[in-house]
GROMACS .gro file of N, CA and C in nm:
model
  522
    1UNK      N    1   1.313   1.131   0.474
    1UNK     CA    2   1.215   1.060   0.545
    1UNK      C    3   1.306   1.061   0.672
    2UNK      N    4   1.258   1.065   0.815
    2UNK     CA    5   1.295   1.081   0.935
    2UNK      C    6   1.303   0.882   0.981
    3UNK      N    7   1.387   0.891   1.076
    3UNK     CA    8   1.441   0.757   1.107
    3UNK      C    9   1.284   0.711   1.173
    4UNK      N   10   1.281   0.565   1.182
    4UNK     CA   11   1.184   0.509   1.249
    4UNK      C   12   1.172   0.531   1.353
    5UNK      N   13   1.047   0.498   1.443
    5UNK     CA   14   1.002   0.569   1.592
    5UNK      C   15   1.004   0.421   1.647
    6UNK      N   16   0.995   0.304   1.565
    6UNK     CA   17   0.988   0.178   1.666
    6UNK      C   18   1.105   0.111   1.611
    7UNK      N   19   1.148   0.001   1.712
    7UNK     CA   20   1.286  -0.127   1.668
    7UNK      C   21   1.235  -0.157   1.570
    8UNK      N   22   1.369  -0.195   1.502
    8UNK     CA   23   1.350  -0.283   1.396
    8UNK      C   24   1.280  -0.410   1.376
    9UNK      N   25   1.269  -0.472   1.480
    9UNK     CA   26   1.201  -0.602   1.464
    9UNK      C   27   1.079  -0.620   1.493
   10UNK      N   28   1.025  -0.525   1.512
   10UNK     CA   29   0.881  -0.511   1.543
   10UNK      C   30   0.764  -0.523   1.408
   11UNK      N   31   0.669  -0.554   1.403
   11UNK     CA   32   0.578  -0.585   1.316
   11UNK      C   33   0.497  -0.441   1.325
   12UNK      N   34   0.577  -0.348   1.317
   12UNK     CA   35   0.471  -0.200   1.350
   12UNK      C   36   0.595  -0.121   1.338
   13UNK      N   37   0.592   0.003   1.206
   13UNK     CA   38   0.679   0.137   1.233
   13UNK      C   39   0.617   0.276   1.194
   14UNK      N   40   0.645   0.344   1.241
   14UNK     CA   41   0.571   0.472   1.245
   14UNK      C   42   0.714   0.567   1.123
   15UNK      N   43   0.622   0.664   1.035
   15UNK     CA   44   0.760   0.727   0.942
   15UNK      C   45   0.717   0.832   0.927
   16UNK      N   46   0.813   0.974   0.882
   16UNK     CA   47   0.747   1.047   0.853
   16UNK      C   48   0.797   1.077   0.716
   17UNK      N   49   0.678   1.151   0.584
   17UNK     CA   50   0.739   1.147   0.474
   17UNK      C   51   0.738   1.282   0.438
   18UNK      N   52   0.806   1.366   0.385
   18UNK     CA   53   0.821   1.497   0.352
   18UNK      C   54   0.732   1.541   0.199
   19UNK      N   55   0.795   1.437   0.135
   19UNK     CA   56   0.748   1.486  -0.006
   19UNK      C   57   0.684   1.394  -0.107
   20UNK      N   58   0.622   1.418  -0.244
   20UNK     CA   59   0.569   1.297  -0.277
   20UNK      C   60   0.686   1.201  -0.327
   21UNK      N   61   0.765   1.261  -0.357
   21UNK     CA   62   0.901   1.174  -0.422
   21UNK      C   63   0.974   1.089  -0.295
   22UNK      N   64   0.939   1.128  -0.184
   22UNK     CA   65   0.989   1.008  -0.087
   22UNK      C   66   0.879   0.912  -0.078
   23UNK      N   67   0.733   0.946  -0.132
   23UNK     CA   68   0.623   0.877  -0.049
   23UNK      C   69   0.644   0.768  -0.181
   24UNK      N   70   0.705   0.795  -0.285
   24UNK     CA   71   0.762   0.692  -0.432
   24UNK      C   72   0.828   0.601  -0.374
   25UNK      N   73   0.944   0.678  -0.340
   25UNK     CA   74   1.064   0.617  -0.254
   25UNK      C   75   1.033   0.511  -0.168
   26UNK      N   76   0.992   0.544  -0.073
   26UNK     CA   77   0.875   0.457   0.039
   26UNK      C   78   0.821   0.322  -0.060
   27UNK      N   79   0.747   0.329  -0.142
   27UNK     CA   80   0.684   0.210  -0.227
   27UNK      C   81   0.792   0.182  -0.297
   28UNK      N   82   0.906   0.212  -0.321
   28UNK     CA   83   1.018   0.123  -0.398
   28UNK      C   84   1.099   0.076  -0.307
   29UNK      N   85   1.089   0.081  -0.178
   29UNK     CA   86   1.134   0.026  -0.071
   29UNK      C   87   1.067  -0.112  -0.025
   30UNK      N   88   0.909  -0.047  -0.009
   30UNK     CA   89   0.864  -0.151   0.029
   30UNK      C   90   0.812  -0.257  -0.037
   31UNK      N   91   0.830  -0.226  -0.194
   31UNK     CA   92   0.840  -0.358  -0.285
   31UNK      C   93   0.934  -0.452  -0.259
   32UNK      N   94   1.040  -0.447  -0.204
   32UNK     CA   95   1.181  -0.519  -0.211
   32UNK      C   96   1.117  -0.606  -0.062
   33UNK      N   97   1.010  -0.583  -0.002
   33UNK     CA   98   0.949  -0.696   0.093
   33UNK      C   99   0.843  -0.788   0.068
   34UNK      N  100   0.784  -0.728  -0.024
   34UNK     CA  101   0.644  -0.775  -0.079
   34UNK      C  102   0.716  -0.926  -0.196
   35UNK      N  103   0.610  -1.047  -0.189
   35UNK     CA  104   0.604  -1.131  -0.221
   35UNK      C  105   0.493  -1.207  -0.303
   36UNK      N  106   0.449  -1.286  -0.369
   36UNK     CA  107   0.326  -1.299  -0.409
   36UNK      C  108   0.247  -1.364  -0.308
   37UNK      N  109   0.130  -1.329  -0.306
   37UNK     CA  110   0.049  -1.348  -0.204
   37UNK      C  111   0.010  -1.263  -0.116
   38UNK      N  112   0.093  -1.140  -0.102
   38UNK     CA  113   0.059  -1.027  -0.004
   38UNK      C  114  -0.036  -0.942  -0.045
   39UNK      N  115  -0.112  -0.889   0.065
   39UNK     CA  116  -0.203  -0.790   0.054
   39UNK      C  117  -0.135  -0.671   0.148
   40UNK      N  118  -0.169  -0.553   0.062
   40UNK     CA  119  -0.129  -0.422   0.133
   40UNK      C  120  -0.264  -0.372   0.131
   41UNK      N  121  -0.346  -0.294   0.245
   41UNK     CA  122  -0.400  -0.219   0.292
   41UNK      C  123  -0.367  -0.060   0.277
   42UNK      N  124  -0.424   0.030   0.183
   42UNK     CA  125  -0.350   0.164   0.207
   42UNK      C  126  -0.477   0.254   0.250
   43UNK      N  127  -0.442   0.304   0.357
   43UNK     CA  128  -0.563   0.407   0.390
   43UNK      C  129  -0.525   0.555   0.417
   44UNK      N  130  -0.639   0.627   0.408
   44UNK     CA  131  -0.603   0.786   0.400
   44UNK      C  132  -0.679   0.871   0.366
   45UNK      N  133  -0.663   1.025   0.406
   45UNK     CA  134  -0.785   1.083   0.343
   45UNK      C  135  -0.738   1.122   0.239
   46UNK      N  136  -0.824   1.180   0.156
   46UNK     CA  137  -0.811   1.193   0.027
   46UNK      C  138  -0.695   1.252  -0.056
   47UNK      N  139  -0.601   1.249  -0.133
   47UNK     CA  140  -0.492   1.353  -0.112
   47UNK      C  141  -0.397   1.272  -0.012
   48UNK      N  142  -0.419   1.227   0.048
   48UNK     CA  143  -0.288   1.140   0.164
   48UNK      C  144  -0.175   1.101   0.086
   49UNK      N  145  -0.191   1.040  -0.030
   49UNK     CA  146  -0.035   1.017  -0.091
   49UNK      C  147  -0.057   0.836  -0.132
   50UNK      N  148  -0.189   0.785  -0.092
   50UNK     CA  149  -0.181   0.626  -0.161
   50UNK      C  150  -0.171   0.573  -0.280
   51UNK      N  151  -0.178   0.672  -0.361
   51UNK     CA  152  -0.191   0.645  -0.522
   51UNK      C  153  -0.057   0.676  -0.533
   52UNK      N  154   0.026   0.754  -0.501
   52UNK     CA  155   0.121   0.808  -0.520
   52UNK      C  156   0.277   0.686  -0.473
   53UNK      N  157   0.172   0.621  -0.339
   53UNK     CA  158   0.254   0.506  -0.230
   53UNK      C  159   0.250   0.392  -0.350
   54UNK      N  160   0.110   0.316  -0.409
   54UNK     CA  161   0.122   0.264  -0.498
   54UNK      C  162   0.230   0.273  -0.646
   55UNK      N  163   0.251   0.379  -0.685
   55UNK     CA  164   0.313   0.414  -0.797
   55UNK      C  165   0.439   0.327  -0.754
   56UNK      N  166   0.469   0.392  -0.629
   56UNK     CA  167   0.611   0.348  -0.619
   56UNK      C  168   0.652   0.223  -0.582
   57UNK      N  169   0.548   0.112  -0.539
   57UNK     CA  170   0.518  -0.020  -0.546
   57UNK      C  171   0.558  -0.083  -0.696
   58UNK      N  172   0.479  -0.034  -0.769
   58UNK     CA  173   0.423  -0.104  -0.890
   58UNK      C  174   0.621  -0.063  -0.955
   59UNK      N  175   0.667   0.080  -0.933
   59UNK     CA  176   0.830   0.063  -1.009
   59UNK      C  177   0.930  -0.004  -0.925
   60UNK      N  178   0.904  -0.056  -0.778
   60UNK     CA  179   0.979  -0.143  -0.685
   60UNK      C  180   0.964  -0.255  -0.776
   61UNK      N  181   0.831  -0.313  -0.798
   61UNK     CA  182   0.803  -0.439  -0.835
   61UNK      C  183   0.864  -0.456  -1.012
   62UNK      N  184   0.861  -0.351  -1.079
   62UNK     CA  185   0.897  -0.366  -1.205
   62UNK      C  186   0.794  -0.443  -1.302
   63UNK      N  187   0.663  -0.357  -1.276
   63UNK     CA  188   0.555  -0.378  -1.355
   63UNK      C  189   0.526  -0.280  -1.479
   64UNK      N  190   0.435  -0.334  -1.489
   64UNK     CA  191   0.408  -0.306  -1.701
   64UNK      C  192   0.309  -0.201  -1.648
   65UNK      N  193   0.329  -0.091  -1.678
   65UNK     CA  194   0.206  -0.003  -1.725
   65UNK      C  195   0.230   0.119  -1.601
   66UNK      N  196   0.189   0.236  -1.652
   66UNK     CA  197   0.180   0.353  -1.531
   66UNK      C  198   0.054   0.320  -1.418
   67UNK      N  199   0.103   0.333  -1.281
   67UNK     CA  200   0.010   0.280  -1.201
   67UNK      C  201  -0.061   0.449  -1.176
   68UNK      N  202  -0.206   0.438  -1.169
   68UNK     CA  203  -0.259   0.530  -1.184
   68UNK      C  204  -0.393   0.507  -1.083
   69UNK      N  205  -0.440   0.594  -1.056
   69UNK     CA  206  -0.576   0.583  -0.951
   69UNK      C  207  -0.703   0.507  -1.024
   70UNK      N  208  -0.699   0.387  -0.992
   70UNK     CA  209  -0.821   0.286  -1.051
   70UNK      C  210  -0.993   0.326  -1.038
   71UNK      N  211  -1.005   0.440  -0.960
   71UNK     CA  212  -1.099   0.460  -0.887
   71UNK      C  213  -1.209   0.453  -1.005
   72UNK      N  214  -1.221   0.428  -1.155
   72UNK     CA  215  -1.331   0.411  -1.224
   72UNK      C  216  -1.306   0.319  -1.275
   73UNK      N  217  -1.233   0.237  -1.261
   73UNK     CA  218  -1.224   0.080  -1.334
   73UNK      C  219  -1.217  -0.002  -1.169
   74UNK      N  220  -1.215   0.034  -1.069
   74UNK     CA  221  -1.190  -0.038  -0.946
   74UNK      C  222  -1.104  -0.079  -0.920
   75UNK      N  223  -1.059  -0.193  -1.019
   75UNK     CA  224  -0.905  -0.304  -1.022
   75UNK      C  225  -0.861  -0.262  -1.129
   76UNK      N  226  -0.685  -0.247  -1.131
   76UNK     CA  227  -0.649  -0.256  -1.267
   76UNK      C  228  -0.511  -0.376  -1.221
   77UNK      N  229  -0.507  -0.454  -1.331
   77UNK     CA  230  -0.354  -0.521  -1.326
   77UNK      C  231  -0.254  -0.487  -1.413
   78UNK      N  232  -0.156  -0.514  -1.366
   78UNK     CA  233   0.020  -0.477  -1.392
   78UNK      C  234   0.042  -0.588  -1.447
   79UNK      N  235   0.084  -0.641  -1.526
   79UNK     CA  236   0.180  -0.800  -1.531
   79UNK      C  237   0.301  -0.701  -1.499
   80UNK      N  238   0.396  -0.843  -1.452
   80UNK     CA  239   0.539  -0.793  -1.437
   80UNK      C  240   0.636  -0.799  -1.513
   81UNK      N  241   0.698  -0.695  -1.585
   81UNK     CA  242   0.782  -0.704  -1.709
   81UNK      C  243   0.920  -0.790  -1.668
   82UNK      N  244   0.950  -0.867  -1.527
   82UNK     CA  245   1.058  -0.950  -1.547
   82UNK      C  246   0.981  -1.099  -1.515
   83UNK      N  247   1.042  -1.131  -1.415
   83UNK     CA  248   0.988  -1.286  -1.306
   83UNK      C  249   0.967  -1.253  -1.166
   84UNK      N  250   0.872  -1.095  -1.176
   84UNK     CA  251   0.805  -1.102  -1.015
   84UNK      C  252   0.673  -1.121  -1.024
   85UNK      N  253   0.593  -1.112  -0.912
   85UNK     CA  254   0.464  -1.096  -0.928
   85UNK      C  255   0.371  -0.999  -1.006
   86UNK      N  256   0.279  -1.035  -1.060
   86UNK     CA  257   0.197  -0.881  -1.083
   86UNK      C  258   0.146  -0.815  -1.011
   87UNK      N  259   0.092  -0.673  -0.996
   87UNK     CA  260   0.045  -0.571  -0.938
   87UNK      C  261  -0.113  -0.569  -0.945
   88UNK      N  262  -0.212  -0.585  -0.855
   88UNK     CA  263  -0.325  -0.553  -0.863
   88UNK      C  264  -0.353  -0.441  -0.754
   89UNK      N  265  -0.389  -0.355  -0.815
   89UNK     CA  266  -0.433  -0.226  -0.797
   89UNK      C  267  -0.559  -0.227  -0.810
   90UNK      N  268  -0.644  -0.166  -0.648
   90UNK     CA  269  -0.774  -0.176  -0.613
   90UNK      C  270  -0.793  -0.043  -0.528
   91UNK      N  271  -0.921   0.019  -0.611
   91UNK     CA  272  -0.956   0.123  -0.494
   91UNK      C  273  -1.103   0.098  -0.476
   92UNK      N  274  -1.104   0.081  -0.358
   92UNK     CA  275  -1.262   0.005  -0.281
   92UNK      C  276  -1.314   0.166  -0.269
   93UNK      N  277  -1.290   0.254  -0.306
   93UNK     CA  278  -1.343   0.386  -0.212
   93UNK      C  279  -1.490   0.390  -0.248
   94UNK      N  280  -1.553   0.331  -0.406
   94UNK     CA  281  -1.672   0.350  -0.428
   94UNK      C  282  -1.752   0.224  -0.410
   95UNK      N  283  -1.716   0.131  -0.364
   95UNK     CA  284  -1.773  -0.032  -0.328
   95UNK      C  285  -1.841  -0.016  -0.133
   96UNK      N  286  -1.944  -0.012  -0.171
   96UNK     CA  287  -1.993   0.025  -0.019
   96UNK      C  288  -2.046  -0.101   0.056
   97UNK      N  289  -2.042  -0.245   0.001
   97UNK     CA  290  -2.055  -0.333   0.080
   97UNK      C  291  -1.891  -0.407   0.105
   98UNK      N  292  -1.904  -0.525   0.205
   98UNK     CA  293  -1.749  -0.545   0.229
   98UNK      C  294  -1.705  -0.675   0.146
   99UNK      N  295  -1.688  -0.746   0.228
   99UNK     CA  296  -1.615  -0.848   0.114
   99UNK      C  297  -1.703  -0.926  -0.019
  100UNK      N  298  -1.849  -0.907   0.017
  100UNK     CA  299  -1.922  -0.963  -0.097
  100UNK      C  300  -1.924  -0.882  -0.224
  101UNK      N  301  -1.905  -0.745  -0.231
  101UNK     CA  302  -1.895  -0.677  -0.339
  101UNK      C  303  -1.778  -0.707  -0.394
  102UNK      N  304  -1.665  -0.712  -0.297
  102UNK     CA  305  -1.484  -0.744  -0.320
  102UNK      C  306  -1.486  -0.901  -0.375
  103UNK      N  307  -1.551  -0.958  -0.363
  103UNK     CA  308  -1.575  -1.126  -0.437
  103UNK      C  309  -1.608  -1.120  -0.585
  104UNK      N  310  -1.662  -0.986  -0.635
  104UNK     CA  311  -1.692  -0.998  -0.762
  104UNK      C  312  -1.577  -0.990  -0.854
  105UNK      N  313  -1.458  -0.882  -0.786
  105UNK     CA  314  -1.365  -0.884  -0.866
  105UNK      C  315  -1.241  -1.017  -0.857
  106UNK      N  316  -1.304  -1.094  -0.828
  106UNK     CA  317  -1.177  -1.237  -0.776
  106UNK      C  318  -1.047  -1.191  -0.736
  107UNK      N  319  -1.073  -1.104  -0.631
  107UNK     CA  320  -0.912  -1.080  -0.591
  107UNK      C  321  -0.893  -1.220  -0.502
  108UNK      N  322  -0.948  -1.303  -0.445
  108UNK     CA  323  -0.883  -1.429  -0.373
  108UNK      C  324  -0.836  -1.526  -0.463
  109UNK      N  325  -0.870  -1.504  -0.617
  109UNK     CA  326  -0.807  -1.596  -0.696
  109UNK      C  327  -0.678  -1.548  -0.758
  110UNK      N  328  -0.656  -1.417  -0.770
  110UNK     CA  329  -0.533  -1.334  -0.785
  110UNK      C  330  -0.436  -1.321  -0.698
  111UNK      N  331  -0.505  -1.327  -0.536
  111UNK     CA  332  -0.389  -1.326  -0.467
  111UNK      C  333  -0.277  -1.421  -0.437
  112UNK      N  334  -0.298  -1.544  -0.450
  112UNK     CA  335  -0.169  -1.647  -0.445
  112UNK      C  336  -0.072  -1.646  -0.499
  113UNK      N  337  -0.077  -1.566  -0.648
  113UNK     CA  338   0.029  -1.524  -0.750
  113UNK      C  339   0.062  -1.382  -0.754
  114UNK      N  340  -0.038  -1.284  -0.722
  114UNK     CA  341   0.012  -1.197  -0.706
  114UNK      C  342   0.035  -1.076  -0.618
  115UNK      N  343   0.054  -0.970  -0.595
  115UNK     CA  344   0.072  -0.879  -0.486
  115UNK      C  345  -0.064  -0.785  -0.464
  116UNK      N  346  -0.141  -0.807  -0.406
  116UNK     CA  347  -0.257  -0.664  -0.418
  116UNK      C  348  -0.315  -0.563  -0.306
  117UNK      N  349  -0.306  -0.467  -0.409
  117UNK     CA  350  -0.272  -0.336  -0.301
  117UNK      C  351  -0.427  -0.278  -0.320
  118UNK      N  352  -0.497  -0.249  -0.204
  118UNK     CA  353  -0.615  -0.227  -0.210
  118UNK      C  354  -0.610  -0.088  -0.105
  119UNK      N  355  -0.665   0.043  -0.197
  119UNK     CA  356  -0.698   0.149  -0.118
  119UNK      C  357  -0.825   0.169  -0.077
  120UNK      N  358  -0.888   0.245  -0.003
  120UNK     CA  359  -0.966   0.237   0.074
  120UNK      C  360  -1.040   0.082   0.126
  121UNK      N  361  -0.956   0.020   0.149
  121UNK     CA  362  -0.986  -0.104   0.181
  121UNK      C  363  -1.017  -0.137   0.305
  122UNK      N  364  -1.034  -0.050   0.441
  122UNK     CA  365  -1.036  -0.133   0.584
  122UNK      C  366  -1.214  -0.115   0.554
  123UNK      N  367  -1.246  -0.248   0.614
  123UNK     CA  368  -1.361  -0.273   0.645
  123UNK      C  369  -1.418  -0.351   0.563
  124UNK      N  370  -1.355  -0.359   0.411
  124UNK     CA  371  -1.393  -0.442   0.292
  124UNK      C  372  -1.289  -0.592   0.290
  125UNK      N  373  -1.194  -0.600   0.302
  125UNK     CA  374  -1.080  -0.698   0.242
  125UNK      C  375  -1.034  -0.770   0.331
  126UNK      N  376  -1.030  -0.739   0.450
  126UNK     CA  377  -0.959  -0.815   0.577
  126UNK      C  378  -0.955  -0.929   0.550
  127UNK      N  379  -1.077  -1.014   0.516
  127UNK     CA  380  -1.125  -1.131   0.523
  127UNK      C  381  -1.022  -1.193   0.390
  128UNK      N  382  -0.984  -1.117   0.338
  128UNK     CA  383  -0.914  -1.173   0.225
  128UNK      C  384  -0.767  -1.264   0.251
  129UNK      N  385  -0.717  -1.190   0.373
  129UNK     CA  386  -0.595  -1.246   0.432
  129UNK      C  387  -0.599  -1.247   0.569
  130UNK      N  388  -0.543  -1.337   0.630
  130UNK     CA  389  -0.507  -1.289   0.799
  130UNK      C  390  -0.408  -1.212   0.774
  131UNK      N  391  -0.278  -1.261   0.711
  131UNK     CA  392  -0.148  -1.197   0.734
  131UNK      C  393  -0.183  -1.061   0.598
  132UNK      N  394  -0.160  -0.970   0.629
  132UNK     CA  395  -0.156  -0.856   0.580
  132UNK      C  396  -0.063  -0.719   0.599
  133UNK      N  397  -0.082  -0.636   0.511
  133UNK     CA  398   0.058  -0.519   0.593
  133UNK      C  399  -0.083  -0.379   0.544
  134UNK      N  400  -0.075  -0.363   0.665
  134UNK     CA  401  -0.181  -0.200   0.633
  134UNK      C  402  -0.102  -0.069   0.669
  135UNK      N  403  -0.128   0.019   0.566
  135UNK     CA  404  -0.051   0.139   0.591
  135UNK      C  405  -0.159   0.275   0.589
  136UNK      N  406  -0.144   0.301   0.724
  136UNK     CA  407  -0.201   0.408   0.771
  136UNK      C  408  -0.161   0.564   0.715
  137UNK      N  409  -0.216   0.660   0.602
  137UNK     CA  410  -0.132   0.759   0.627
  137UNK      C  411  -0.208   0.903   0.689
  138UNK      N  412  -0.140   0.950   0.733
  138UNK     CA  413  -0.178   1.034   0.794
  138UNK      C  414  -0.158   1.186   0.763
  139UNK      N  415  -0.242   1.308   0.726
  139UNK     CA  416  -0.170   1.455   0.667
  139UNK      C  417  -0.280   1.536   0.700
  140UNK      N  418  -0.219   1.644   0.701
  140UNK     CA  419  -0.286   1.794   0.752
  140UNK      C  420  -0.440   1.810   0.665
  141UNK      N  421  -0.513   1.852   0.763
  141UNK     CA  422  -0.654   1.818   0.653
  141UNK      C  423  -0.676   1.992   0.661
  142UNK      N  424  -0.740   2.009   0.595
  142UNK     CA  425  -0.813   2.190   0.528
  142UNK      C  426  -0.721   2.219   0.405
  143UNK      N  427  -0.724   2.368   0.410
  143UNK     CA  428  -0.651   2.441   0.277
  143UNK      C  429  -0.503   2.433   0.368
  144UNK      N  430  -0.439   2.355   0.291
  144UNK     CA  431  -0.294   2.375   0.353
  144UNK      C  432  -0.212   2.291   0.205
  145UNK      N  433  -0.081   2.372   0.222
  145UNK     CA  434   0.043   2.308   0.134
  145UNK      C  435   0.101   2.206   0.182
  146UNK      N  436   0.089   2.173   0.320
  146UNK     CA  437   0.222   2.084   0.389
  146UNK      C  438   0.176   1.953   0.312
  147UNK      N  439   0.287   1.895   0.277
  147UNK     CA  440   0.318   1.782   0.197
  147UNK      C  441   0.369   1.665   0.329
  148UNK      N  442   0.381   1.716   0.433
  148UNK     CA  443   0.408   1.660   0.510
  148UNK      C  444   0.306   1.513   0.539
  149UNK      N  445   0.382   1.388   0.560
  149UNK     CA  446   0.253   1.288   0.605
  149UNK      C  447   0.368   1.175   0.686
  150UNK      N  448   0.236   1.122   0.795
  150UNK     CA  449   0.337   1.044   0.918
  150UNK      C  450   0.224   0.934   0.863
  151UNK      N  451   0.318   0.820   0.868
  151UNK     CA  452   0.254   0.698   0.816
  151UNK      C  453   0.292   0.569   0.970
  152UNK      N  454   0.217   0.508   0.967
  152UNK     CA  455   0.199   0.364   1.056
  152UNK      C  456   0.196   0.264   0.922
  153UNK      N  457   0.289   0.196   0.954
  153UNK     CA  458   0.312   0.066   0.874
  153UNK      C  459   0.288  -0.017   0.974
  154UNK      N  460   0.204  -0.137   0.969
  154UNK     CA  461   0.154  -0.268   1.062
  154UNK      C  462   0.124  -0.382   0.960
  155UNK      N  463   0.256  -0.480   1.023
  155UNK     CA  464   0.223  -0.578   0.962
  155UNK      C  465   0.161  -0.707   1.038
  156UNK      N  466   0.051  -0.795   1.004
  156UNK     CA  467  -0.031  -0.865   1.077
  156UNK      C  468  -0.024  -1.018   1.036
  157UNK      N  469   0.039  -1.097   1.134
  157UNK     CA  470   0.050  -1.253   1.096
  157UNK      C  471   0.176  -1.276   1.096
  158UNK      N  472   0.178  -1.398   1.078
  158UNK     CA  473   0.353  -1.467   1.099
  158UNK      C  474   0.425  -1.420   0.969
  159UNK      N  475   0.374  -1.367   0.869
  159UNK     CA  476   0.462  -1.346   0.758
  159UNK      C  477   0.542  -1.220   0.776
  160UNK      N  478   0.461  -1.102   0.846
  160UNK     CA  479   0.526  -1.014   0.881
  160UNK      C  480   0.565  -0.952   1.025
  161UNK      N  481   0.528  -1.079   1.111
  161UNK     CA  482   0.626  -1.101   1.266
  161UNK      C  483   0.738  -1.079   1.228
  162UNK      N  484   0.819  -1.156   1.105
  162UNK     CA  485   0.969  -1.160   1.106
  162UNK      C  486   1.053  -1.066   1.026
  163UNK      N  487   0.959  -1.013   0.969
  163UNK     CA  488   0.985  -0.878   0.806
  163UNK      C  489   1.066  -0.764   0.918
  164UNK      N  490   1.171  -0.722   0.849
  164UNK     CA  491   1.238  -0.605   0.925
  164UNK      C  492   1.157  -0.476   0.822
  165UNK      N  493   1.078  -0.454   0.927
  165UNK     CA  494   1.022  -0.334   0.862
  165UNK      C  495   1.116  -0.218   0.900
  166UNK      N  496   1.225  -0.204   0.954
  166UNK     CA  497   1.300  -0.079   0.998
  166UNK      C  498   1.384  -0.056   0.864
  167UNK      N  499   1.365  -0.161   0.756
  167UNK     CA  500   1.468  -0.100   0.625
  167UNK      C  501   1.374   0.053   0.563
  168UNK      N  502   1.234   0.023   0.579
  168UNK     CA  503   1.157   0.121   0.548
  168UNK      C  504   1.213   0.299   0.591
  169UNK      N  505   1.250   0.306   0.682
  169UNK     CA  506   1.287   0.383   0.715
  169UNK      C  507   1.444   0.419   0.696
  170UNK      N  508   1.534   0.339   0.646
  170UNK     CA  509   1.682   0.398   0.596
  170UNK      C  510   1.672   0.419   0.474
  171UNK      N  511   1.606   0.522   0.380
  171UNK     CA  512   1.593   0.527   0.236
  171UNK      C  513   1.760   0.617   0.246
  172UNK      N  514   1.773   0.638   0.131
  172UNK     CA  515   1.875   0.713   0.118
  172UNK      C  516   1.819   0.837   0.077
  173UNK      N  517   1.740   0.892   0.076
  173UNK     CA  518   1.665   1.002   0.025
  173UNK      C  519   1.639   1.066   0.228
  174UNK      N  520   1.676   1.022   0.281
  174UNK     CA  521   1.599   1.038   0.375
  174UNK      C  522   1.715   1.201   0.448
   0.00000   0.00000   0.00000
């Protein structure tokens, strides 16, 4: 990983990830910042690394079960193996509506005690929480084997204003 391009105490940081393992490591690092009640929205092209990042989050949170794409079940709950929060992993790709369709998943009930990670959630789940973390993943498109990803991590609300997102750019695998 390259060093962050934004100062440490801002609610936004830009990162460059060079491999799937670095994406998982970023997820593990990000897990250290998360607590029950946090909503994390992941966006990016197909194959950008959203599920790989979520897998790292699950590893960092110490949850049960392999974190895989929940595309066909829409949402999967991974209970904590310790005293941490469970991870609720949602794939909103096939959900066309906004929060109305998402309400059927009862995410608002799970939110206070869980960390909820939503892939493809933009325009669908923002109303769940005023304070949330948005991770936008950009990659080269077309016929390419380029594994470089450019990420913008943005914390919205007071919860994230004081968070040190700069620790995400300080990976030991940089």
